[in-house]
Structures are given as C-alpha cells and as structure tokens.
Amino acid sequence: MPPFVRHAAVLFACFLAGCRAPAHMDARPLTLAATMADSVVTTPVAPGARLHRLVNTTLPWRAFVLEVDLTCSRLQALKGGATAVGRTTTSRLLAALPDDMDAIAAINADFFLFAPPGVPTNLHVERAVMLAGPGPKPVIFTDGRRVQIDSVIAHGRLTTNGGDLRLESWNRPAPTRVGIVDARWGVALDSLERRQVWRLDPLAGRGARAPGTAASLDGRYRVRPAVSADTLVFGDTLLVHLPPPRPGSPAPTMRAGDTVRIRLGLATARGPVRITDAVGGRPIVLADSTITRDVDTEGNAGFRNLNPRSAIGVNRARTRAWLAVIDGRQPGYSMGMTLRQVGELMQALGATHALNLDGGGSSALVLRSSGDTTVRVVNRPSDQTERPVGNALAVLSRCTGT
C-alpha cells in the first residue's frame, strides 16, 4: 500500500475510533515524587506514545516506561511460530511484523518453559488464534476494544452418547483433568496424559471450526482410539485426554465410532469472553489502585526481591497503558526492583491495574522506527545480550500526527 494511502486509511480509522489528539498526551510532562525518581526524561515515540527514562540514583535503579494512548494504539501478542513451542528475542518478534501493521514497540511477556523450549506458562492468544491454553495465573488480554487483567479458564462441554463431560483444559494438558489438545499446542503428550486418550476427527460439513479460530471450538467429531503416533496433533484433528475415574464416580463413556459435539471457549469468573490477544504473567501487583498482597507471597523470596522486571499497567478507563522495564543485577547502575516497588511505580505512573511479566534476563523493551523494520533495545538487559523469550506483547499504532 503506498504511504499516502496508508496515511489516509489510518486517519479514517482513527476518526472512526474516536482517537484523542495525540499531541495532548505528549504535551503533559510526567511528574514523579523525588522519592520515586531523581530524574525523568521524556521523548515522543509515535503519535499517542512516549518513552520515559526514569533514574533513581539512591537505590539505584533505571526504568524505561512506554506510555501508550490506547485510543490510538492496540496491543497484540507475538509468538513467532504456528505452535506454542519456540523462543525468539523480543527484537526479532517486533521486526518480523509487516510494515503496514505500524508496530512501534514490544515488551517481553510471559514466563516460559525451557523444555519444551519457549512454551508460555499461561494463555497465549494472537489475533484470535489460541496457541497455549490458560494456566492458573493471571493474564492481560483484549477483546479488540478493552484491555483487562484477570484470570482466564477453559470453559466448555464434550457431549457424548452417554452424556456430557465438562472440559477443564485446552492446550494445557494435565493428567488429572479432562481436556482438549489441538494442532496449535505442538507439544507431545507425556505418558501420564496418555493413559486414556481418544482421537477426534472432524465431520465434514458439520460446522467444526479450525483449531483455535476465534479462541473457540464448536463442531462435531468422530471418535476413534488413539494410536502410538497420536502424541502430536495435526490439521483439524483433536485429542481428548481423560483422567482416571475418581473413586465413587462413573468412568466417562466414549466408544470408537461415536459422534461427539465439542463446545469450548474461554471465560473469566464473570462469564465467557471473546479474546483477540492475550499473554500471561504473575502476579497482579496492582488492583483497583491498591498494591496486592501477592507482591509479598508470590514465589520465593528471591523472586520477590530485587530483580530486573517487566510489567504492564492500565488506567481505570483502559484508555492508557504503561509498559515498563526496570534494569537490574548491575551494581552501580541499576539493581532492579522488588514486586512491591513495581506496584508502587505503576501507582505513581497513574495505573490502577498492573501485571508483573517475566523478568531477569528476559526483560527487554524494544522500539521500532516508523516506516521500516529497524528496532532498538532501549534498556540494558542483565545478560548483556537480549535473551530469546517465549512470547512478547507489541504496540500497534492506529493514529497519525497532524
């Protein structure tokens, strides 16, 4: 698309979305108490986005905060592959986005496994496609309009000839839960999860959706016994894994040749949600403007104490976000923050809700120059070089300056 055409299209989209004039945000200086930061240097990054460089010389720590107007930007999860497996640097994930997506920044996101490498420990939904299913910890997600920080679960039913089974997991198999695995997962089931597994083949013309589309499944399938090769899932096939029957409970009834119906989606405690993008973290450090008790109980003492940190916060109206990276493990330059200090920083910035992301050597905030794929890491990672991570969260600009 020629630049002038894209410029006009973005302006029109901004008009429809009711974007505020980005210049207003850029004109307001960020002021923090002297006990929080000795100096604040602010530079514009893009319309509706600016970078704050914060320095505290006493502790010491250095933080880099990207403030984003969400009426002029949106958040998108980045994985860099077709399955939940794999690790890539945040820089490469951002640089790989097409120019016409107007990506301006990215921050590393969820904690991840080293074996299999790069599998996020919680939900990953990218452009309405779910790769990794929800775990027990909170996530930040958007339905395309509003950003939320909350816990998410798999929610659905598998209807068999013998009755309904409540589905308790999706692309997050566990030997004690009834769950579904599709091709987006990309991880072989282990021996415990394979104690009772059935393969489900989609019935043509019955409305079965492709795995992960719109982060939901709704269709009819034919049951057949799983064979030794069915440890990974391909195409539109599903695997359903069943736990051993609980004492005193009837065993789930499923037979080869049966037709079953799957209805499966995602939900919070308030009910089903349609998620377009999501990444995980832990813990929530700020809720309703209050620092949570989890900052003093999550993980071990080493995890809660001074470390390099990444975090994201939003205001109550969900019209503004702050993506923060705090360097650490570098004596004399920056020692990092505790979880409690991350919550205090987010409070000072104006957030009412905030989530801690993966930190340590994974912490990276990268910016991308408008009109090309050149990216730069603005912070100083503690590993000296940027670490490949499980996923990231990008900021895509929707408005232009005037």
Tab-separated table of C-alpha atoms in Angstrom:
chain	number	residue	atom	x	y	z
A	1	MET	CA	0.000	0.000	0.000
A	2	PRO	CA	1.502	3.416	-0.923
A	3	PRO	CA	2.397	5.577	2.114
A	4	PHE	CA	-0.140	8.314	1.345
A	5	VAL	CA	-2.926	5.728	1.049
A	6	ARG	CA	-1.986	4.101	4.349
A	7	HIS	CA	-1.795	7.546	5.964
A	8	ALA	CA	-5.328	8.349	4.836
A	9	ALA	CA	-6.606	4.944	5.928
A	10	VAL	CA	-5.093	5.322	9.397
A	11	LEU	CA	-6.571	8.807	9.770
A	12	PHE	CA	-10.004	7.496	8.799
A	13	ALA	CA	-9.698	4.555	11.235
A	14	CYS	CA	-8.633	6.973	13.936
A	15	PHE	CA	-11.671	9.156	13.223
A	16	LEU	CA	-13.999	6.135	13.490
A	17	ALA	CA	-12.336	5.012	16.735
A	18	GLY	CA	-12.715	8.466	18.257
A	19	CYS	CA	-8.979	8.892	18.915
A	20	ARG	CA	-7.942	11.812	21.026
A	21	ALA	CA	-5.400	14.185	19.586
A	22	PRO	CA	-2.088	12.533	20.483
A	23	ALA	CA	-0.382	15.889	20.940
A	24	HIS	CA	-2.277	16.398	24.213
A	25	MET	CA	-0.610	13.375	25.815
A	26	ASP	CA	2.836	14.348	24.530
A	27	ALA	CA	2.455	17.869	25.920
A	28	ARG	CA	1.853	16.796	29.526
A	29	PRO	CA	5.074	16.275	31.499
A	30	LEU	CA	5.374	13.215	33.713
A	31	THR	CA	5.998	14.297	37.284
A	32	LEU	CA	7.022	11.825	39.980
A	33	ALA	CA	7.885	12.327	43.638
A	34	ALA	CA	11.589	12.774	44.362
A	35	THR	CA	11.458	9.622	46.477
A	36	MET	CA	10.429	7.680	43.366
A	37	ALA	CA	12.819	9.078	40.736
A	38	ASP	CA	15.578	11.697	40.732
A	39	SER	CA	15.099	12.453	37.050
A	40	VAL	CA	12.568	11.885	34.284
A	41	VAL	CA	13.418	12.361	30.621
A	42	THR	CA	10.541	12.048	28.155
A	43	THR	CA	10.781	11.663	24.381
A	44	PRO	CA	7.986	11.169	21.817
A	45	VAL	CA	7.995	7.781	20.082
A	46	ALA	CA	4.907	7.963	17.858
A	47	PRO	CA	1.539	9.739	17.884
A	48	GLY	CA	-0.034	8.733	21.175
A	49	ALA	CA	3.142	7.147	22.595
A	50	ARG	CA	6.110	8.475	24.507
A	51	LEU	CA	9.100	6.985	26.314
A	52	HIS	CA	10.030	7.964	29.868
A	53	ARG	CA	13.552	7.305	31.155
A	54	LEU	CA	13.486	7.228	34.964
A	55	VAL	CA	16.557	7.240	37.205
A	56	ASN	CA	16.788	6.663	40.958
A	57	THR	CA	20.419	7.159	41.995
A	58	THR	CA	19.924	6.156	45.623
A	59	LEU	CA	18.802	2.536	45.314
A	60	PRO	CA	19.880	2.612	42.385
A	61	TRP	CA	17.546	1.679	39.548
A	62	ARG	CA	16.785	2.752	35.996
A	63	ALA	CA	13.405	2.234	34.390
A	64	PHE	CA	12.171	2.677	30.826
A	65	VAL	CA	8.438	3.225	30.508
A	66	LEU	CA	6.478	3.420	27.277
A	67	GLU	CA	3.233	5.326	27.875
A	68	VAL	CA	0.600	4.491	25.268
A	69	ASP	CA	-2.744	6.072	24.398
A	70	LEU	CA	-4.933	3.015	23.823
A	71	THR	CA	-7.462	5.036	21.836
A	72	CYS	CA	-4.698	5.429	19.263
A	73	SER	CA	-2.982	2.069	19.702
A	74	ARG	CA	-3.763	-1.575	20.290
A	75	LEU	CA	-1.902	-4.467	21.906
A	76	GLN	CA	-1.028	-7.683	20.079
A	77	ALA	CA	0.548	-10.865	21.383
A	78	LEU	CA	3.589	-12.150	19.477
A	79	LYS	CA	4.885	-15.717	19.375
A	80	GLY	CA	6.779	-16.056	16.098
A	81	GLY	CA	5.538	-19.536	15.225
A	82	ALA	CA	2.493	-21.663	14.500
A	83	THR	CA	2.607	-23.548	17.831
A	84	ALA	CA	3.265	-22.820	21.486
A	85	VAL	CA	6.844	-24.130	21.187
A	86	GLY	CA	9.853	-21.932	20.405
A	87	ARG	CA	11.898	-18.986	21.659
A	88	THR	CA	12.768	-15.734	19.854
A	89	THR	CA	14.084	-12.364	21.021
A	90	THR	CA	11.593	-9.570	21.511
A	91	SER	CA	13.504	-7.561	18.888
A	92	ARG	CA	13.077	-10.218	16.234
A	93	LEU	CA	9.406	-10.649	17.035
A	94	LEU	CA	8.834	-6.928	16.571
A	95	ALA	CA	11.000	-6.648	13.447
A	96	ALA	CA	9.136	-9.527	11.780
A	97	LEU	CA	5.816	-7.659	11.740
A	98	PRO	CA	4.817	-6.243	8.345
A	99	ASP	CA	5.355	-2.520	7.901
A	100	ASP	CA	1.668	-1.849	7.273
A	101	MET	CA	0.833	-3.016	10.819
A	102	ASP	CA	2.529	0.157	12.158
A	103	ALA	CA	4.175	-1.659	15.069
A	104	ILE	CA	6.077	0.806	17.248
A	105	ALA	CA	7.214	-1.205	20.282
A	106	ALA	CA	7.234	-4.538	22.101
A	107	ILE	CA	7.962	-5.841	25.578
A	108	ASN	CA	8.780	-9.400	26.624
A	109	ALA	CA	5.762	-11.119	28.111
A	110	ASP	CA	5.103	-14.407	29.901
A	111	PHE	CA	7.319	-16.777	31.827
A	112	PHE	CA	8.149	-19.848	29.731
A	113	LEU	CA	9.388	-23.419	29.872
A	114	PHE	CA	12.874	-24.441	28.814
A	115	ALA	CA	11.695	-27.972	27.948
A	116	PRO	CA	9.837	-27.900	25.629
A	117	PRO	CA	11.569	-24.627	24.839
A	118	GLY	CA	9.584	-21.420	24.920
A	119	VAL	CA	6.141	-22.757	25.848
A	120	PRO	CA	4.390	-19.911	27.722
A	121	THR	CA	3.258	-20.847	31.205
A	122	ASN	CA	-0.124	-19.267	30.598
A	123	LEU	CA	-2.559	-18.262	27.893
A	124	HIS	CA	-1.304	-17.082	24.514
A	125	VAL	CA	-3.891	-15.817	22.026
A	126	GLU	CA	-2.654	-13.986	18.951
A	127	ARG	CA	-5.039	-12.307	16.504
A	128	ALA	CA	-7.870	-14.527	17.800
A	129	VAL	CA	-5.818	-17.744	17.451
A	130	MET	CA	-5.032	-19.622	20.665
A	131	LEU	CA	-1.672	-21.414	20.824
A	132	ALA	CA	-1.265	-22.088	24.548
A	133	GLY	CA	-4.205	-22.532	26.863
A	134	PRO	CA	-4.895	-20.854	30.194
A	135	GLY	CA	-2.992	-21.799	33.326
A	136	PRO	CA	-3.685	-20.891	36.961
A	137	LYS	CA	-2.093	-17.414	36.897
A	138	PRO	CA	-3.484	-14.075	35.602
A	139	VAL	CA	-3.279	-12.756	32.052
A	140	ILE	CA	-3.623	-9.439	30.269
A	141	PHE	CA	-5.990	-9.674	27.333
A	142	THR	CA	-8.082	-7.656	24.959
A	143	ASP	CA	-11.325	-8.374	23.147
A	144	GLY	CA	-10.309	-5.881	20.466
A	145	ARG	CA	-11.821	-2.957	22.336
A	146	ARG	CA	-10.963	-3.140	26.036
A	147	VAL	CA	-7.847	-4.328	27.868
A	148	GLN	CA	-8.337	-6.428	31.008
A	149	ILE	CA	-6.131	-8.116	33.606
A	150	ASP	CA	-7.802	-11.186	35.056
A	151	SER	CA	-7.660	-14.959	35.414
A	152	VAL	CA	-8.994	-16.973	32.452
A	153	ILE	CA	-10.102	-20.602	32.250
A	154	ALA	CA	-11.078	-23.043	29.518
A	155	HIS	CA	-14.842	-23.419	29.592
A	156	GLY	CA	-16.868	-25.967	27.636
A	157	ARG	CA	-18.577	-29.324	27.178
A	158	LEU	CA	-17.983	-32.511	25.264
A	159	THR	CA	-21.328	-34.171	24.582
A	160	THR	CA	-21.167	-37.940	24.064
A	161	ASN	CA	-23.800	-40.597	23.543
A	162	GLY	CA	-23.551	-41.278	27.278
A	163	GLY	CA	-23.863	-37.694	28.478
A	164	ASP	CA	-21.795	-34.545	28.914
A	165	LEU	CA	-18.192	-34.180	30.038
A	166	ARG	CA	-17.058	-30.859	31.431
A	167	LEU	CA	-13.881	-29.771	29.648
A	168	GLU	CA	-11.339	-28.418	32.138
A	169	SER	CA	-8.368	-27.589	29.922
A	170	TRP	CA	-7.462	-26.664	26.358
A	171	ASN	CA	-3.901	-26.811	25.070
A	172	ARG	CA	-2.721	-27.143	28.663
A	173	PRO	CA	-2.887	-30.908	29.311
A	174	ALA	CA	-2.764	-32.312	32.832
A	175	PRO	CA	-3.208	-35.957	33.865
A	176	THR	CA	-5.972	-35.046	36.339
A	177	ARG	CA	-8.203	-33.009	34.008
A	178	VAL	CA	-10.475	-33.637	31.048
A	179	GLY	CA	-9.071	-31.606	28.217
A	180	ILE	CA	-8.621	-30.967	24.520
A	181	VAL	CA	-5.365	-30.624	22.598
A	182	ASP	CA	-5.244	-29.232	19.056
A	183	ALA	CA	-2.502	-28.693	16.487
A	184	ARG	CA	-1.609	-25.254	17.849
A	185	TRP	CA	-0.180	-26.762	21.031
A	186	GLY	CA	2.748	-28.521	19.352
A	187	VAL	CA	3.840	-30.441	22.462
A	188	ALA	CA	3.703	-34.242	22.636
A	189	LEU	CA	1.547	-35.698	25.389
A	190	ASP	CA	3.543	-37.456	28.082
A	191	SER	CA	2.858	-40.952	29.394
A	192	LEU	CA	0.616	-39.791	32.255
A	193	GLU	CA	-1.547	-37.671	29.964
A	194	ARG	CA	-1.852	-40.563	27.508
A	195	ARG	CA	-3.373	-43.044	29.953
A	196	GLN	CA	-6.764	-42.541	28.312
A	197	VAL	CA	-6.693	-40.625	25.038
A	198	TRP	CA	-9.144	-40.593	22.130
A	199	ARG	CA	-8.672	-39.055	18.714
A	200	LEU	CA	-11.455	-36.856	17.362
A	201	ASP	CA	-11.716	-36.441	13.587
A	202	PRO	CA	-13.894	-33.564	12.333
A	203	LEU	CA	-17.052	-34.432	10.449
A	204	ALA	CA	-17.115	-32.645	7.099
A	205	GLY	CA	-19.963	-30.220	6.638
A	206	ARG	CA	-20.940	-30.220	10.303
A	207	GLY	CA	-19.546	-26.819	11.194
A	208	ALA	CA	-16.377	-27.831	13.017
A	209	ARG	CA	-14.093	-24.827	13.181
A	210	ALA	CA	-10.373	-24.869	12.583
A	211	PRO	CA	-8.413	-25.314	15.838
A	212	GLY	CA	-8.059	-22.077	17.752
A	213	THR	CA	-10.111	-19.877	15.428
A	214	ALA	CA	-11.637	-17.012	17.426
A	215	ALA	CA	-10.284	-18.788	20.549
A	216	SER	CA	-13.257	-21.156	20.443
A	217	LEU	CA	-14.240	-24.572	19.122
A	218	ASP	CA	-17.738	-25.606	18.107
A	219	GLY	CA	-18.324	-28.697	15.995
A	220	ARG	CA	-18.999	-32.419	15.670
A	221	TYR	CA	-16.326	-35.100	15.602
A	222	ARG	CA	-15.985	-38.843	15.126
A	223	VAL	CA	-14.274	-40.791	17.926
A	224	ARG	CA	-11.550	-43.313	17.232
A	225	PRO	CA	-8.914	-44.867	19.502
A	226	ALA	CA	-5.614	-43.020	19.632
A	227	VAL	CA	-2.580	-44.896	18.336
A	228	SER	CA	1.060	-44.575	19.352
A	229	ALA	CA	1.638	-41.913	16.692
A	230	ASP	CA	-1.078	-39.705	18.174
A	231	THR	CA	1.140	-37.888	20.658
A	232	LEU	CA	1.094	-34.767	18.496
A	233	VAL	CA	-1.938	-33.296	16.766
A	234	PHE	CA	-2.097	-32.248	13.127
A	235	GLY	CA	-4.631	-30.460	10.950
A	236	ASP	CA	-8.190	-30.264	12.267
A	237	THR	CA	-7.871	-33.395	14.396
A	238	LEU	CA	-8.231	-33.111	18.178
A	239	LEU	CA	-7.085	-35.296	21.044
A	240	VAL	CA	-9.199	-35.594	24.176
A	241	HIS	CA	-7.368	-36.769	27.300
A	242	LEU	CA	-9.332	-38.200	30.211
A	243	PRO	CA	-8.112	-38.641	33.796
A	244	PRO	CA	-8.501	-41.921	35.673
A	245	PRO	CA	-12.011	-42.146	37.173
A	246	ARG	CA	-12.315	-40.697	40.649
A	247	PRO	CA	-13.303	-43.129	43.413
A	248	GLY	CA	-17.055	-43.431	43.510
A	249	SER	CA	-17.522	-41.615	40.192
A	250	PRO	CA	-18.584	-43.325	36.955
A	251	ALA	CA	-15.944	-43.566	34.249
A	252	PRO	CA	-16.526	-41.298	31.229
A	253	THR	CA	-18.222	-43.213	28.441
A	254	MET	CA	-16.723	-42.883	24.985
A	255	ARG	CA	-16.576	-45.502	22.237
A	256	ALA	CA	-14.922	-45.723	18.852
A	257	GLY	CA	-17.317	-44.608	16.133
A	258	ASP	CA	-19.353	-42.328	18.391
A	259	THR	CA	-20.216	-38.836	17.221
A	260	VAL	CA	-19.460	-36.161	19.811
A	261	ARG	CA	-20.079	-32.426	19.987
A	262	ILE	CA	-17.444	-30.005	21.262
A	263	ARG	CA	-18.309	-26.550	22.540
A	264	LEU	CA	-15.223	-24.919	24.022
A	265	GLY	CA	-14.118	-21.370	24.707
A	266	LEU	CA	-12.532	-19.103	27.291
A	267	ALA	CA	-14.107	-17.481	30.336
A	268	THR	CA	-13.397	-15.333	33.374
A	269	ALA	CA	-15.293	-15.536	36.672
A	270	ARG	CA	-17.869	-13.205	35.110
A	271	GLY	CA	-18.588	-15.499	32.171
A	272	PRO	CA	-17.445	-16.299	28.617
A	273	VAL	CA	-15.089	-13.851	26.902
A	274	ARG	CA	-14.077	-13.428	23.291
A	275	ILE	CA	-10.325	-12.817	23.371
A	276	THR	CA	-8.342	-11.493	20.431
A	277	ASP	CA	-4.916	-11.242	22.112
A	278	ALA	CA	-3.588	-12.418	25.463
A	279	VAL	CA	-0.333	-13.103	27.315
A	280	GLY	CA	0.295	-14.197	30.865
A	281	GLY	CA	2.317	-13.007	33.843
A	282	ARG	CA	2.423	-13.172	37.629
A	283	PRO	CA	1.447	-11.774	39.975
A	284	ILE	CA	-1.039	-8.927	39.684
A	285	VAL	CA	0.816	-6.176	41.552
A	286	LEU	CA	-1.906	-3.529	41.426
A	287	ALA	CA	-5.687	-3.945	41.544
A	288	ASP	CA	-8.173	-1.092	41.921
A	289	SER	CA	-5.249	1.257	42.672
A	290	THR	CA	-4.153	-0.923	45.602
A	291	ILE	CA	-0.947	-2.940	45.800
A	292	THR	CA	-1.955	-6.584	46.141
A	293	ARG	CA	-0.946	-8.990	48.904
A	294	ASP	CA	0.543	-11.226	46.208
A	295	VAL	CA	3.603	-8.976	45.996
A	296	ASP	CA	4.655	-10.382	49.388
A	297	THR	CA	3.665	-14.026	48.802
A	298	GLU	CA	4.221	-14.906	45.128
A	299	GLY	CA	7.097	-17.353	44.588
A	300	ASN	CA	10.137	-17.444	46.830
A	301	ALA	CA	11.988	-14.575	48.486
A	302	GLY	CA	14.496	-14.389	45.643
A	303	PHE	CA	11.682	-13.896	43.137
A	304	ARG	CA	10.044	-11.148	45.212
A	305	ASN	CA	13.256	-9.247	45.967
A	306	LEU	CA	15.397	-7.046	43.707
A	307	ASN	CA	15.421	-8.254	40.106
A	308	PRO	CA	15.236	-6.912	36.578
A	309	ARG	CA	11.494	-6.501	35.913
A	310	SER	CA	8.987	-6.124	33.124
A	311	ALA	CA	5.411	-5.079	33.808
A	312	ILE	CA	2.333	-3.562	32.203
A	313	GLY	CA	-0.290	-1.345	33.776
A	314	VAL	CA	-3.527	0.270	32.614
A	315	ASN	CA	-5.717	3.062	33.937
A	316	ARG	CA	-9.276	2.562	35.138
A	317	ALA	CA	-10.841	3.681	31.852
A	318	ARG	CA	-8.493	1.355	29.910
A	319	THR	CA	-7.542	4.273	27.689
A	320	ARG	CA	-3.867	4.322	28.656
A	321	ALA	CA	-1.187	1.695	29.237
A	322	TRP	CA	2.332	1.762	30.649
A	323	LEU	CA	4.874	-0.846	29.501
A	324	ALA	CA	7.789	-0.761	31.938
A	325	VAL	CA	11.194	-2.423	32.064
A	326	ILE	CA	13.467	-1.957	35.077
A	327	ASP	CA	17.096	-2.959	34.632
A	328	GLY	CA	18.761	-4.947	37.405
A	329	ARG	CA	21.673	-7.069	38.628
A	330	GLN	CA	24.094	-4.310	37.586
A	331	PRO	CA	25.766	-2.778	40.679
A	332	GLY	CA	26.254	0.970	40.494
A	333	TYR	CA	23.889	1.266	37.502
A	334	SER	CA	20.632	-0.485	38.387
A	335	MET	CA	19.866	-3.198	40.935
A	336	GLY	CA	16.259	-3.770	39.921
A	337	MET	CA	13.018	-3.661	41.883
A	338	THR	CA	11.028	-5.800	44.263
A	339	LEU	CA	7.498	-6.816	43.287
A	340	ARG	CA	6.167	-4.253	45.766
A	341	GLN	CA	8.256	-1.500	44.174
A	342	VAL	CA	6.847	-2.427	40.761
A	343	GLY	CA	3.357	-1.891	42.172
A	344	GLU	CA	4.428	1.454	43.649
A	345	LEU	CA	5.906	2.564	40.329
A	346	MET	CA	2.700	1.688	38.494
A	347	GLN	CA	0.689	3.636	41.081
A	348	ALA	CA	2.914	6.654	40.591
A	349	LEU	CA	2.548	6.480	36.811
A	350	GLY	CA	-1.259	6.560	37.075
A	351	ALA	CA	-2.162	2.888	36.597
A	352	THR	CA	-4.985	1.319	38.580
A	353	HIS	CA	-4.283	-2.282	37.494
A	354	ALA	CA	-0.886	-3.809	36.727
A	355	LEU	CA	0.636	-7.207	35.998
A	356	ASN	CA	4.215	-8.333	36.526
A	357	LEU	CA	5.688	-10.062	33.466
A	358	ASP	CA	8.736	-12.304	33.102
A	359	GLY	CA	11.854	-10.538	34.336
A	360	GLY	CA	15.510	-11.282	34.919
A	361	GLY	CA	17.490	-11.690	31.715
A	362	SER	CA	14.247	-11.749	29.722
A	363	SER	CA	13.391	-8.098	30.421
A	364	ALA	CA	13.536	-6.092	27.196
A	365	LEU	CA	11.694	-3.071	25.823
A	366	VAL	CA	12.268	-2.512	22.110
A	367	LEU	CA	11.205	0.313	19.802
A	368	ARG	CA	10.752	0.265	16.049
A	369	SER	CA	11.309	3.205	13.732
A	370	SER	CA	8.268	4.220	11.699
A	371	GLY	CA	8.321	3.038	8.094
A	372	ASP	CA	10.982	0.326	8.426
A	373	THR	CA	11.927	-2.776	10.416
A	374	THR	CA	14.827	-1.208	12.350
A	375	VAL	CA	14.471	-1.963	16.065
A	376	ARG	CA	16.497	-0.988	19.101
A	377	VAL	CA	16.537	-2.218	22.685
A	378	VAL	CA	16.167	0.804	24.945
A	379	ASN	CA	17.140	-0.867	28.229
A	380	ARG	CA	20.300	-2.750	29.237
A	381	PRO	CA	19.433	-6.481	29.658
A	382	SER	CA	21.186	-8.166	32.571
A	383	ASP	CA	22.507	-10.978	30.326
A	384	GLN	CA	24.445	-8.313	28.357
A	385	THR	CA	22.688	-9.605	25.232
A	386	GLU	CA	18.966	-9.947	24.564
A	387	ARG	CA	17.548	-13.299	25.675
A	388	PRO	CA	15.221	-15.348	23.424
A	389	VAL	CA	11.813	-15.460	25.119
A	390	GLY	CA	8.573	-17.403	24.837
A	391	ASN	CA	6.404	-14.509	23.668
A	392	ALA	CA	6.045	-10.738	23.645
A	393	LEU	CA	3.424	-8.013	23.576
A	394	ALA	CA	3.525	-5.453	20.774
A	395	VAL	CA	2.051	-1.961	20.468
A	396	LEU	CA	0.474	-1.195	17.086
A	397	SER	CA	-0.242	2.444	16.279
A	398	ARG	CA	-3.615	3.386	14.775
A	399	CYS	CA	-3.335	7.191	14.596
A	400	THR	CA	-1.039	9.689	12.945
A	401	GLY	CA	0.108	13.115	13.951
A	402	THR	CA	-1.243	16.285	12.457
